[in-house]
Each structure stands twice: as structure tokens, then as C-alpha cells.
Coordinates of C-alpha atoms in Angstrom, one line a residue:
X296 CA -30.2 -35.6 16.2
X297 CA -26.8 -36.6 15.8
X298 CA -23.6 -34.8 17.8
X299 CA -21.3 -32.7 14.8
X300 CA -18.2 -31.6 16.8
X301 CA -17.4 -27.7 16.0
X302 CA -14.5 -28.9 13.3
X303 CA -17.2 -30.8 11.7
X304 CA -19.6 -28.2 11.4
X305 CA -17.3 -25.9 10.0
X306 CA -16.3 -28.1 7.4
X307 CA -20.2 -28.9 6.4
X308 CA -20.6 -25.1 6.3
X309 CA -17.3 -24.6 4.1
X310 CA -18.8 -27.2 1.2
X311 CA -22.0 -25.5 1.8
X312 CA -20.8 -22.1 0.6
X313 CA -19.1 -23.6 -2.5
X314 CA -21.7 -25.2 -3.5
X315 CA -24.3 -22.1 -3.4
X316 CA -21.9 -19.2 -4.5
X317 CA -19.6 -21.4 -6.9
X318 CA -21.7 -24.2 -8.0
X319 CA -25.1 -22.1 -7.9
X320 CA -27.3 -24.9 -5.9
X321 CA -30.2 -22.6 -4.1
X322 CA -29.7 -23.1 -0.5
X323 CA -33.1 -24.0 -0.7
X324 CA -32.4 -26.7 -1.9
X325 CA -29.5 -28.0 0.7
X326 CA -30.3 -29.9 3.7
X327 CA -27.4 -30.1 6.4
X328 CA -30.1 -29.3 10.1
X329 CA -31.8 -31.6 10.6
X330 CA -29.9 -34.3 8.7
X331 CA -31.6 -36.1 6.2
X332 CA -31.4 -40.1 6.5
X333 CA -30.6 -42.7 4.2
X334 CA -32.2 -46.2 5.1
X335 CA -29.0 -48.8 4.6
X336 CA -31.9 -51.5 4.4
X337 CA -35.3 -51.8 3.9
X338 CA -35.9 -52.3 7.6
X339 CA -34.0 -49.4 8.4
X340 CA -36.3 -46.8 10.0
X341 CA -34.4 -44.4 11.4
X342 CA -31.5 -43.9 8.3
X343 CA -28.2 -42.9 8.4
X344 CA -27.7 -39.0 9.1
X345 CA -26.2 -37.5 5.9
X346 CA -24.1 -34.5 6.6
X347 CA -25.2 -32.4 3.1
X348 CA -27.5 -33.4 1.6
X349 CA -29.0 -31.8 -1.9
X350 CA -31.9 -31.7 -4.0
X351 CA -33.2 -30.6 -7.5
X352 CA -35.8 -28.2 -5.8
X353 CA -37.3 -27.0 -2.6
X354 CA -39.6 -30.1 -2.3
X355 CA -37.1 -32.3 -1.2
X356 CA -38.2 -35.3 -1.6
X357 CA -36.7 -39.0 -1.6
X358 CA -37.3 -38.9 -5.5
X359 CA -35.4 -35.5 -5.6
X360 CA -32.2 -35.7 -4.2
X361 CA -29.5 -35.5 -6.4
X362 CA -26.6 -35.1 -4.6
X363 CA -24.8 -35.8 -1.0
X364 CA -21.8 -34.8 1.0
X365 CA -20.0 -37.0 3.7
X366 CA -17.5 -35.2 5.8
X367 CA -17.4 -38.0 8.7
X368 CA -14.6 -40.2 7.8
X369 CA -11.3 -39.1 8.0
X370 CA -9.4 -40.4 4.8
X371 CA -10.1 -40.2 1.6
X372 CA -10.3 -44.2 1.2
X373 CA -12.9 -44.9 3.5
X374 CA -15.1 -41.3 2.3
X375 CA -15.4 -43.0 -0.9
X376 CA -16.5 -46.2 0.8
X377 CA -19.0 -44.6 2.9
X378 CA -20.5 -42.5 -0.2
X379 CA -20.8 -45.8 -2.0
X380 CA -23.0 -46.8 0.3
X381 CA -25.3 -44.0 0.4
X382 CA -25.6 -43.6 -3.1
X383 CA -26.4 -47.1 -3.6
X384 CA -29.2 -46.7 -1.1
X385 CA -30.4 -43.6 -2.8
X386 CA -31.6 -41.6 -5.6
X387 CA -28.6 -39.6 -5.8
X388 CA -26.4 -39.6 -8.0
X389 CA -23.6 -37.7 -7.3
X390 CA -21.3 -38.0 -3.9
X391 CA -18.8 -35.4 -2.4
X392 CA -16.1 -36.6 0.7
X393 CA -14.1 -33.4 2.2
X394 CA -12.7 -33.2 5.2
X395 CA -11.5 -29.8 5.1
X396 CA -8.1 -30.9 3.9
X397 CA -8.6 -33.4 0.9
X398 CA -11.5 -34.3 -1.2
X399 CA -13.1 -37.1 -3.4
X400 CA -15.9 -36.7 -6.0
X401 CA -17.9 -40.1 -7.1
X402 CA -21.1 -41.0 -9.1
X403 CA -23.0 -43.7 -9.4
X404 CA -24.5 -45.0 -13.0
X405 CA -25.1 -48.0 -14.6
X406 CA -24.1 -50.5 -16.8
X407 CA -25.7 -52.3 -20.3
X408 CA -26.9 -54.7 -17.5
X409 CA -28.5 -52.4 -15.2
X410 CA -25.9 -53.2 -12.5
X411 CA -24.6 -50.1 -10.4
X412 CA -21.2 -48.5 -10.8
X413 CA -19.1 -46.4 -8.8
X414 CA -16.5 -44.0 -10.5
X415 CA -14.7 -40.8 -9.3
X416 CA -15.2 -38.0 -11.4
X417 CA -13.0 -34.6 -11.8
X418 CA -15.5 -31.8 -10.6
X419 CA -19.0 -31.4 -9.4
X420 CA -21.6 -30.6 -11.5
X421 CA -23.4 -26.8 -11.9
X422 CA -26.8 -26.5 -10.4
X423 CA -29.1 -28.2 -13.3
X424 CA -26.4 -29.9 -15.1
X425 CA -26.2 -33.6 -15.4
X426 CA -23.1 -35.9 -15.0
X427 CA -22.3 -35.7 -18.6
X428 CA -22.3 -31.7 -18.6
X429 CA -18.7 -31.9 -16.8
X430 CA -16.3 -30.5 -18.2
X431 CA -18.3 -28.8 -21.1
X432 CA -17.7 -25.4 -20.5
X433 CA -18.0 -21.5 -22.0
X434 CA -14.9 -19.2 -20.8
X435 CA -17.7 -16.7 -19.7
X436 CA -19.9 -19.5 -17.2
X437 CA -16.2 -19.6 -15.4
X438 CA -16.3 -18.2 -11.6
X439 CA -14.5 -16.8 -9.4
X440 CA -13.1 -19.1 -6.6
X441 CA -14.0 -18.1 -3.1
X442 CA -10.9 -19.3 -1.5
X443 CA -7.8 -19.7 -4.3
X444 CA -5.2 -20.7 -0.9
X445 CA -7.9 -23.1 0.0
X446 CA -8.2 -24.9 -3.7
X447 CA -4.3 -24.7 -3.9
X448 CA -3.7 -26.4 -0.6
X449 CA -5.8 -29.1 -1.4
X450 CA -4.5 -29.8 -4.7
X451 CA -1.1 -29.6 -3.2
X452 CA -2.1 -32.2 -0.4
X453 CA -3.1 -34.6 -2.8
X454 CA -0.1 -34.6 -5.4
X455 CA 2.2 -34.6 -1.8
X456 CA 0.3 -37.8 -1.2
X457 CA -0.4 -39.5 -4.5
X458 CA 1.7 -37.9 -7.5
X459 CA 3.9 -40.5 -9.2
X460 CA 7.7 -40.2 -9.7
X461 CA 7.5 -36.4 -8.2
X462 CA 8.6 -36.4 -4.7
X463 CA 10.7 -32.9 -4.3
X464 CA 8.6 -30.0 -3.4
X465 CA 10.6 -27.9 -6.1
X466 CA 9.7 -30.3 -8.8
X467 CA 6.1 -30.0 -7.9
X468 CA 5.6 -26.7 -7.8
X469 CA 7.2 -26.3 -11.4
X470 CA 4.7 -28.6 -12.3
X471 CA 2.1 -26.3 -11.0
X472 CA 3.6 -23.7 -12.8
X473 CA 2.8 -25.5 -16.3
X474 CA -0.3 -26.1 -15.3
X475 CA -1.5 -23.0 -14.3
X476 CA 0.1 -21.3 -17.6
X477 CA -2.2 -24.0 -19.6
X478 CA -5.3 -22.3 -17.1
X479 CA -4.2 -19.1 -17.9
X480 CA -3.4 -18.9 -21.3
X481 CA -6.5 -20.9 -22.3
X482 CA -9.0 -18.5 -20.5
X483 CA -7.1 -15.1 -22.0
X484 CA -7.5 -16.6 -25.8
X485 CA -10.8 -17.6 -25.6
X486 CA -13.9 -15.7 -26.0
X487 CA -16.6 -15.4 -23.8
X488 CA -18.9 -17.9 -25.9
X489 CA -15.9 -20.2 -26.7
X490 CA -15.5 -23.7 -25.0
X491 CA -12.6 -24.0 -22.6
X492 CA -9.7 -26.6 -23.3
X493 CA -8.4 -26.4 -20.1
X494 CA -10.8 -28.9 -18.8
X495 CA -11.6 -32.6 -17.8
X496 CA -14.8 -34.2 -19.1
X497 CA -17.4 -36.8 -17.5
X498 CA -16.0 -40.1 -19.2
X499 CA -12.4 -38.8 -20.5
X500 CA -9.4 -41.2 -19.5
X501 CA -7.3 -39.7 -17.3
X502 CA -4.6 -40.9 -20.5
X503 CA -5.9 -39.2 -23.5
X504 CA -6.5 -35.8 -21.0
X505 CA -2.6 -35.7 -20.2
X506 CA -2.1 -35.9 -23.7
X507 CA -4.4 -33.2 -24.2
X508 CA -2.6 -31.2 -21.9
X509 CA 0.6 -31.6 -22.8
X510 CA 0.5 -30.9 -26.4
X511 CA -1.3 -27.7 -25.5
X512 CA 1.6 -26.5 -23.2
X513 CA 4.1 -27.6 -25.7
X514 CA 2.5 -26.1 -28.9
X515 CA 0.7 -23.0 -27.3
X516 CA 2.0 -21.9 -23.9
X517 CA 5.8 -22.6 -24.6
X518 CA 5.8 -21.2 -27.8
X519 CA 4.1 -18.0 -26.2
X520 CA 6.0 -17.3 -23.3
X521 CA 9.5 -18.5 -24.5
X522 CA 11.4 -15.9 -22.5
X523 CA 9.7 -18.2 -19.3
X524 CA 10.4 -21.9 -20.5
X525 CA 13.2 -23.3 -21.4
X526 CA 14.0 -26.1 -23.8
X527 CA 13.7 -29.2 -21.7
X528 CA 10.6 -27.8 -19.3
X529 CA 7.8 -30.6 -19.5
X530 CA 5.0 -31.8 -17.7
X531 CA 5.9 -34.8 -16.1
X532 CA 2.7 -35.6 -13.5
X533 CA 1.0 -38.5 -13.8
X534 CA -2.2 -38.8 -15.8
X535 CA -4.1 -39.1 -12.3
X536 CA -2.7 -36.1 -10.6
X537 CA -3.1 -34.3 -14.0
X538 CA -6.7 -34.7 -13.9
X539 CA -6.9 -33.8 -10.2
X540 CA -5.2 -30.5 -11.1
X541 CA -7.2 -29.9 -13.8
X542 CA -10.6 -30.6 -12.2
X543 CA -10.1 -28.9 -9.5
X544 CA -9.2 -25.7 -11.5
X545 CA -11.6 -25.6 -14.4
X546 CA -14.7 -24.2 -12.8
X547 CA -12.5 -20.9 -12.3
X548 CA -11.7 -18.4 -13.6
X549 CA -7.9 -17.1 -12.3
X550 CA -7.6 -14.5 -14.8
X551 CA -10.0 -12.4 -13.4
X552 CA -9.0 -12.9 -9.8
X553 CA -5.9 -11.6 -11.3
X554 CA -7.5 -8.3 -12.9
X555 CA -9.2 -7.4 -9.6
X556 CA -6.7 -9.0 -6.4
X557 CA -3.2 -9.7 -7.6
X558 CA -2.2 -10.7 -4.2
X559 CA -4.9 -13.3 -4.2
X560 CA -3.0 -15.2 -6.8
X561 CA 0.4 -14.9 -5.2
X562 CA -0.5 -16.0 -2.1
X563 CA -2.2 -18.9 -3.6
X564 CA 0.7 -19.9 -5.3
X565 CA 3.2 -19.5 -2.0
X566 CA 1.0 -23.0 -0.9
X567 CA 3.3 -24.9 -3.5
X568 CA 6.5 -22.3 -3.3
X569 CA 7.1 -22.1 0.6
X570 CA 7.2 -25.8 0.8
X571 CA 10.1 -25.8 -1.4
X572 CA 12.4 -22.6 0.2
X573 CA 13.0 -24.4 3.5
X574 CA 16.0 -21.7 4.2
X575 CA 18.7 -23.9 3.4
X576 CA 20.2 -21.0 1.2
X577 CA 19.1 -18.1 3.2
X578 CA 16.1 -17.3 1.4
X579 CA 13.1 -16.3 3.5
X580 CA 9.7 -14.9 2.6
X581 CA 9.6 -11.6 3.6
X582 CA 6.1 -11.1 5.6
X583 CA 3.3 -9.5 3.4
X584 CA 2.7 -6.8 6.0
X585 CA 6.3 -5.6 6.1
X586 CA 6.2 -5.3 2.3
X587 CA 3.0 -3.6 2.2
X588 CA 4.8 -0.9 5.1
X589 CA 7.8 -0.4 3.0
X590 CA 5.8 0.7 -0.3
X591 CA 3.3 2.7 1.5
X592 CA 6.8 4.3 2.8
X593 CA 7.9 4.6 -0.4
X594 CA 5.2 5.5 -2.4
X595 CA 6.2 4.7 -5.9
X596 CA 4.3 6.7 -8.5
X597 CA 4.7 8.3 -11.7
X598 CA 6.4 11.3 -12.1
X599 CA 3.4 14.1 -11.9
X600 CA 5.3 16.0 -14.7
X601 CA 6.9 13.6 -17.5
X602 CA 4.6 10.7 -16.6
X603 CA 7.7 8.4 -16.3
X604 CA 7.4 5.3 -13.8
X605 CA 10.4 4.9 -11.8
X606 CA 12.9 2.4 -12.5
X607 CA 12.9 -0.3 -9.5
X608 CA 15.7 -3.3 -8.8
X609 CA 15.5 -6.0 -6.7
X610 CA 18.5 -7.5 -6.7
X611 CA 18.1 -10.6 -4.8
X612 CA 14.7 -11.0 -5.9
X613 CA 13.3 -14.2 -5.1
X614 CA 10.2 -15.3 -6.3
X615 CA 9.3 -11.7 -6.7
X616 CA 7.5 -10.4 -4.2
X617 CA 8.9 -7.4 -3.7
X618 CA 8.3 -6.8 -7.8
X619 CA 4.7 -7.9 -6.9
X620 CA 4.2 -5.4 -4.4
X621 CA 5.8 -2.5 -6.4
X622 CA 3.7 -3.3 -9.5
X623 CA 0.3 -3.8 -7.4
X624 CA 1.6 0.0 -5.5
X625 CA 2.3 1.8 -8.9
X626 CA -0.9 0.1 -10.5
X627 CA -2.9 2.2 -8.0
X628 CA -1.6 5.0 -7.9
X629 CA -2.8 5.3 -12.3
X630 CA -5.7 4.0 -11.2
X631 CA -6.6 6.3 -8.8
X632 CA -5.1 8.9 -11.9
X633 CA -7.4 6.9 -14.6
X634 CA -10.2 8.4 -12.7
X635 CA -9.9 11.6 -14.7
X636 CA -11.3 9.9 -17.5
X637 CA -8.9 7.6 -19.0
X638 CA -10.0 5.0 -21.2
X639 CA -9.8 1.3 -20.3
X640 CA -7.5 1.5 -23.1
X641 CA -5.2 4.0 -21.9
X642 CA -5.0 2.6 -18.2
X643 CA -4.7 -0.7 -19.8
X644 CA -1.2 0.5 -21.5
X645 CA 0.2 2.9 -18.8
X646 CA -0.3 -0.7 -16.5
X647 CA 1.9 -2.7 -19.1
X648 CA 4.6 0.0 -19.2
X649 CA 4.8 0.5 -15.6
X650 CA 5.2 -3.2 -15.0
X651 CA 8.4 -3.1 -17.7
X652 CA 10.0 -0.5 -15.5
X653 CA 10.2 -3.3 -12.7
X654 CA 13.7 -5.5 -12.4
X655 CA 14.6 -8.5 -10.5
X656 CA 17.7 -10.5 -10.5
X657 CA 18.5 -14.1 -8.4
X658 CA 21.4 -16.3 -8.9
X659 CA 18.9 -19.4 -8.1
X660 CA 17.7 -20.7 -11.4
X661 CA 14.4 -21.9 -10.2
X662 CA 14.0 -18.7 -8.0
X663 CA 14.3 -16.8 -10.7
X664 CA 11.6 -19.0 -13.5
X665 CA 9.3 -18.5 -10.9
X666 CA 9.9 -14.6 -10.6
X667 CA 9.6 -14.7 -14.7
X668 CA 6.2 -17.0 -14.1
X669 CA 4.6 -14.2 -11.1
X670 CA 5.2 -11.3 -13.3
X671 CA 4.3 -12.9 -16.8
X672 CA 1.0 -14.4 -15.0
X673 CA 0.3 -11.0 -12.8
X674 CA 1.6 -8.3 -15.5
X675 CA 3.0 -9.8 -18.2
X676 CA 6.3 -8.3 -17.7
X677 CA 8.8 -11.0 -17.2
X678 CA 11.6 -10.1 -19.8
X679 CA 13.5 -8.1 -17.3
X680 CA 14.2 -10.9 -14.4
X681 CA 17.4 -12.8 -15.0
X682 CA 19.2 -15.3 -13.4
X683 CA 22.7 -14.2 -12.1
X684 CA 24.8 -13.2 -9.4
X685 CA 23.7 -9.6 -8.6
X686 CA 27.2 -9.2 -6.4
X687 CA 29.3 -10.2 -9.5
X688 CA 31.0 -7.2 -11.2
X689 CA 28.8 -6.4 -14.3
X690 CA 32.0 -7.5 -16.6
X691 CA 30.8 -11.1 -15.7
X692 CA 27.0 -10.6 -16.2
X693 CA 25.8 -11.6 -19.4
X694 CA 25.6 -9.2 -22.9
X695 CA 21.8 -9.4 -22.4
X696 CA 21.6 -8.7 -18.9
X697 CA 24.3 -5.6 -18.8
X698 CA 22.1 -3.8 -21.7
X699 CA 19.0 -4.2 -19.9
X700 CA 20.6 -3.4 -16.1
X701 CA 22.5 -0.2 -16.5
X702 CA 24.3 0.9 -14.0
X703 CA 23.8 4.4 -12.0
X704 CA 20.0 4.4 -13.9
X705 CA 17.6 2.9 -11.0
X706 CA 15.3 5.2 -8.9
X707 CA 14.9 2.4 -6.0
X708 CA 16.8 -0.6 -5.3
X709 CA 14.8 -2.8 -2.3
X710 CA 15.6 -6.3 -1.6
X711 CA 15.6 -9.3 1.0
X712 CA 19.2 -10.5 0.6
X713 CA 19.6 -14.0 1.8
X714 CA 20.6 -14.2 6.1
X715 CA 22.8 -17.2 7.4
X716 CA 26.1 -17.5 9.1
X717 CA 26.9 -20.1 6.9
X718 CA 26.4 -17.5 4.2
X719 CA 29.6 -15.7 2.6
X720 CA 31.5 -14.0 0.2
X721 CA 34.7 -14.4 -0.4
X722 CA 35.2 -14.3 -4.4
X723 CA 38.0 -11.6 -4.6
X724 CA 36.9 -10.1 -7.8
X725 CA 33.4 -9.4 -6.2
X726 CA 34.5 -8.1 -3.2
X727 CA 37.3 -5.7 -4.7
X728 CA 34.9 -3.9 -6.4
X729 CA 33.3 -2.6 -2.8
X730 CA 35.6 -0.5 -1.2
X731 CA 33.9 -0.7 2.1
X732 CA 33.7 -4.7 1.9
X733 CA 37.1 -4.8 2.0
X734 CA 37.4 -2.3 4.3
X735 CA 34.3 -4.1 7.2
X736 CA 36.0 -7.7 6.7
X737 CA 34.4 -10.0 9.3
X738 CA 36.5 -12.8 10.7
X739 CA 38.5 -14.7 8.8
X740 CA 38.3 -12.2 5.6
X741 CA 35.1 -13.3 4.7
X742 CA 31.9 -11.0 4.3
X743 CA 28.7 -12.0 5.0
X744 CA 26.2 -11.9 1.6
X745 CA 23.9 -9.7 3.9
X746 CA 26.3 -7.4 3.9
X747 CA 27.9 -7.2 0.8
X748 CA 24.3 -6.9 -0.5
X749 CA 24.0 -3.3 1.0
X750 CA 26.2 -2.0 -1.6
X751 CA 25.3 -3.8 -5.0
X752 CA 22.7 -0.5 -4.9
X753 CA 25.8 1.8 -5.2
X754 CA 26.6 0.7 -9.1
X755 CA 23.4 0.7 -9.7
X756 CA 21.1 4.1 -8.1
X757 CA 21.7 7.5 -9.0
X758 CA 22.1 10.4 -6.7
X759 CA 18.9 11.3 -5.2
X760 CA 17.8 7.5 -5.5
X761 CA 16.2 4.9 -2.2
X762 CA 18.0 2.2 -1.2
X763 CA 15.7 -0.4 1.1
X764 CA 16.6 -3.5 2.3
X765 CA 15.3 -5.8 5.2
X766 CA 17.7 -6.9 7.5
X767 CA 18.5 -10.2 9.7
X768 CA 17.7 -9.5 13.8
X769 CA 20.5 -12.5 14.6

């Protein structure tokens, strides 16, 4: 029996699961203890140990195998190598390399002539499906992913390493954000018998899918969620990483892992968004348990009497977060109500109202598309997060943004204001409007943005009102 060291094992165990729960293989029919072998050459007796190894039914026989899974070699290049090998010394057609990081999916067929060829493929095929099933699939076969943070890390390790002309973390995880708006509008405006188009077939150039794609995000999901996009948004990956993306993601379905964990998404997404805060700015994520403590402290919920959701403001908002949390907090709260026998309908709508009754504003332009993305993707309320400086008297915000933000109107204002020494405000016309900013001077006559942050909620809470926010320990 051959040594796996306890890394290994896990790993083996990892594409085991996915391939029984997501892929629906009977693990009677998956061989990883005791190995199967491979002879490498006709005189080979003893075979080279195959870490997975998969068959068409419990028989397992030579004649049955249909797939394998190499998780030995360390990099990418020489796991295609290796599965090469085997499947040129087997019946199987289809190979798998993971590593627990990064992945490679080949097959073998064969030409006019007979002679064997190797070629990667985007996704694995369904138990009973054949190579040329890929890709070819009905919204309602779609399932849901075991792991989203796991799928998202290892399509962000591979575009870090291989997408072309798209170094910057920022520009990649806009990129995502295209893509996964293609995913998601495709899934909502198809029915369950309809073919999805957010997919990547057996034999489909890598060319002609990336022109597929992009013509549905510029006629379809632009067009749709205008108030997200803007003018000059584009995909710009490579045809390559395009189909990686896509592959990787059209087995799934996201929308509803949205419906039943809305943090599952989020946190999926934060793979692509942390890479790209690195705190140069002050801008931090705020840790998911201390968000979680300060709406359980807050407890947002309708009123008991008119029904009215409170109005909440973030005014340094991020990517939303905060706005997350709220809307996942009130959400329960009319479920737990929509147990005195609401419709689906009428939860439904008192979830879409809430969700318009949440605010965010962020004077990062990319900050703030992803904010608009998050709550367009999670609860389709994005109209009301804007791009600004929330410290700015309103005179300067825009006619759009001082009809929508009304001063002295908002039940809770909670917020994460950027931390730094380096950090400061010292625009007169912001701080004069703050009596006690120009009061609390720090050295200098500057003011720390922290600080000044702590009384943007005064113009904009009424008496009786919360004001949260989290604040720096240096």
C-alpha cells in the first residue's frame, strides 16, 4: 500500500465529496483504499497507485473505469502530465489533478486516425453523462456548491497566476463581478426546464465562448442593472480565464445559496475583495462576529404597530457589510413574523421593501460598485448606495443623493469609518459644519476622519435614534 501523508488524504477525501454530493457518482462506485493500479507497460505487474479512482458501476472492473483523480504532483503542469499518462494506459476517459489549491480537468479521445488526444476541458461530467453532455444544462439539474469560499479561492488562484493583461487585485475582482452578474442573471430568467447560457460546452473555443459572454453582459445584464454599471464597464479577461470562470461556476446554482445563506455568498466573494483593500486608505473588514454582536444588540425589526422597517445609514459603508448584516437581521425577524401564515408572496414583498429602507454611502468609487453589486445580487436593493463624501456638507452632495438621504430621517446610523494616522480632515467647509470638530482639534488643526465620522450621524438621526460605530484600539 502506498504512504498518503495526512494533507494528501484530505485532499483525496475533499474531491471525493464533490464528486458524490455535487457530481452524483455513487460512492460505490469510487475507489481511493486500496488504490487501484494502472500498469504503465505491459510488463508492469504491480501498477501505479491511483489516488481516485472511478467507475460506471459497483463492478469495478478494468473495462469500467471511467474516470481518475491525481492529487500527487504539486503543480498544475506536471498533474496534467501525469494524468496523461494514466489515461493513456487506461480505459478512462476523463482525468482530474487538484491539489487542494488549483485544479486541471483533461480527457482523452481520438482522432479520424485513431490516434489519442489529450485536451483540458471546462467541468466534469454528471454521473452518467458523457464528454459531450458538458455544458448542456437545465437551470433546474443546477446544484448547490458545497464550499462557494472553496470554488472562489481556486478560481481566484488561477486568474492571479494565468489571467492575461489583468494584474491588479481591484481589476480582477470587478471582473468577477461581471461574471457573476452573467451567473446570476442567467439562472433568475430561466425556467426550470430551460437550458442555461451561462455555460461552457465540451468542444467550444475558448474564443467564440468569450464572445458569448460578453454580448450577454452587454445586452442583458447591463441593460438590467444600469444603476450598477456604468458606461465603460467591460469584461476584459482573456478567453482562457473566461472559460475557467465559467466552468468552474456552471454546475451551480448561486441563486439559491442566496435564497437560503446570504452570508454564504458574501463571504465567498471577500476571496476576490480582501485581496484588493490592503488598508492603504483605512478601510478594514470589520470581523463577521463583531457585526453579527452589534445587530443582535440592535435588533432591527419592524415596527409591531405600523409595520414600517427602520431607516438604516451607513455612511462609510464599504463593500456593505454592515447593509448585509442589517438586511439578513430584519429578513428574520418577517420571517419568523411570516410564520402566521403569510404567503410566499407577501414575505416575498415585505423582504424587497425592507431591503429599500437600507443606505450606504462611500467616497471610493469602486467601494461603493461593489456595495451596489452585494445588495443588487443579495436583495436587489442597490439604488440607494452612492458614491460621495459622507463628511461633506449636504450642499455639496449631489441633487440625487440629497433627495434620497434626508437629513434628521434615519432610525440607526452604524458604520466602520476608515482608522489611520495618516488619515485627516482638514477641508474647512466640512469641518465648520461640526461644532465639536472644531472644538476637539488634534495637533496641528487637523481632525482625524475617525473622528469626524462620529458626528456625520447628528445631521442625519432623529431624536430617539442609535448611533453605532466601531472604533480603532491604536
Amino acid at each position: 500500500m502506498t504512504r498518503r501523508t495526512s494533507g494528501e488524504g484530505e485532499v483525496i477525501e475533499e474531491l471525493k465529496k464533490r464528486l458524490i454530493e455535487e457530481l452524483g457518482y455513487p460512492e460505490n462506485c469510487i475507489q481511493t483504499d486500496p488504490q487501484y493500479r494502472i500498469p504503465l507497460r505491459p510488463s508492469d505487474r504491480k501498477g501505479y497507485p491511483v489516488d481516485v479512482a472511478v467507475f460506471s458501476n459497483p463492478r469495478k472492473a478494468d473495462s469500467d473505469l471511467v474516470l481518475i483523480g491525481e492529487c500527487k504532483k504539486p503543480n498544475r503542469k506536471e498533474g496534467i502530465k501525469q494524468l496523461r499518462i494514466l489515461l493513456g494506459n487506461s480505459q478512462a476517459e476523463v482525468g482530474v489533478w487538484y491539489n487542494g489549491q488549483e485544479h486541471a480537468y483533461i480527457c482523452k479521445t481520438f482522432d479520424e486516425r485513431g490516434r489519442v488526444k489529450f485536451e483540458e476541458i471546462p467541468s466534469l461530467p454528471k454521473f452518467g453523462q458523457s464528454i459531450s453532455d458538458i455544458g448542456r444544462i437545465k437551470r433546474k439539474d443546477l446544484a448547490k456548491p458545497i464550499d462557494l469560499v472553496k470554488i472562489f479561492r481556486d478560481i481566484h488562484n488561477y486568474l492571479a497566476a494565468n489571467a492575461v493583461g489583468i494584474t491588479r487585485a481591484v481589476d480582477l475582482a470587478e471582473q468577477m463581478i461581471y461574471l457573476l452578474f452573467c451567473k446570476l442573471h442567467d439562472e433568475i430568467n430561466k425556467g426550470p426546464d430551460d437550458d442555461v447560457e451561462f455555460c461552457a460546452y465540451f468542444g467550444e473555443k475558448s474564443e467564440e465562448l468569450k464572445e458569448r459572454i460578453v454580448r450577454y453582459f452587454n445586452e442583458k445584464v447591463i441593460r438590467e442593472y444600469a444603476d450598477v454599471f456604468e458606461k465603460g464597464d467591460e469584461i476584459k479577461l482573456d478567453s482562457k480565464s473566461i472559460m475557467y470562470v465559467v466552468g468552474e461556476l456552471q454546475n451551480y446554482t448561486i441563486n439559491a445559496l442566496i435564497e437560503e445563506n446570504v452570508d454564504a455568498v458574501a463571504d465567498a466573494f471577500e476571496v476576490f475583495i480582501g485581496p484588493a483593500l490592503k488598508g492603504e486608505k483605512g478601510q478594514y473588514f470589520t470581523p463577521r462576529n463583531v457585526i453579527r454582536m452589534i445587530f443582535e444588540a440592535l435588533d432591527p425589526k419592524p415596527d409591531p404597530k405600523t409595520g414600517v422597517t427602520p431607516l438604516i445609514i451607513d455612511p462609510a459603508c464599504g463593500t456593505g457589510r454592515f447593509l448585509i448584516d442589517a438586511m439578513r437581521k430584519l429578513w428574520g425577524s418577517l420571517e419568523e413574523e411570516a410564520k402566521k401564515n403569510w404567503s410566499d408572496r407577501i414575505l416575498m414583498t415585505k423582504k424587497e421593501k425592507a431591503a429599500t429602507r437600507l443606505y450606504g454611502i462611500d467616497k471610493d468609487e469602486f467601494l461603493a460598485k461593489v456595495a451596489r453589486a452585494y445588495m443588487a445580487l443579495l436583495g436587489n436593493a442597490r439604488e440607494n448606495v452612492f458614491c460621495t463624501n459622507s463628511l461633506y456638507p449636504s450642499e455639496k452632495w449631489s441633487e440625487q443623493i440629497r433627495a434620497r438621504v434626508k437629513l434628521n430621517s434615519f432610525d440607526i446610523v452604524v458604520t466602520n469609518p476608515p482608522h489611520g494616522s495618516k488619515l485627516v480632515e482638514t477641508d474647512p467647509d466640512t469641518l465648520e459644519q461640526y461644532e465639536l470638530a472644531l472644538e476637539w482639534k488634534e495637533k496641528d488643526g487637523i481632525w482625524k476622519v475617525e473622528g469626524t465620522f462620529s458626528m456625520v450621524g447628528r445631521k442625519v438621526l432623529h431624536p430617539q435614534s442609535f448611533f453605532l460605530s466601531v472604533a480603532s484600539n491604536s
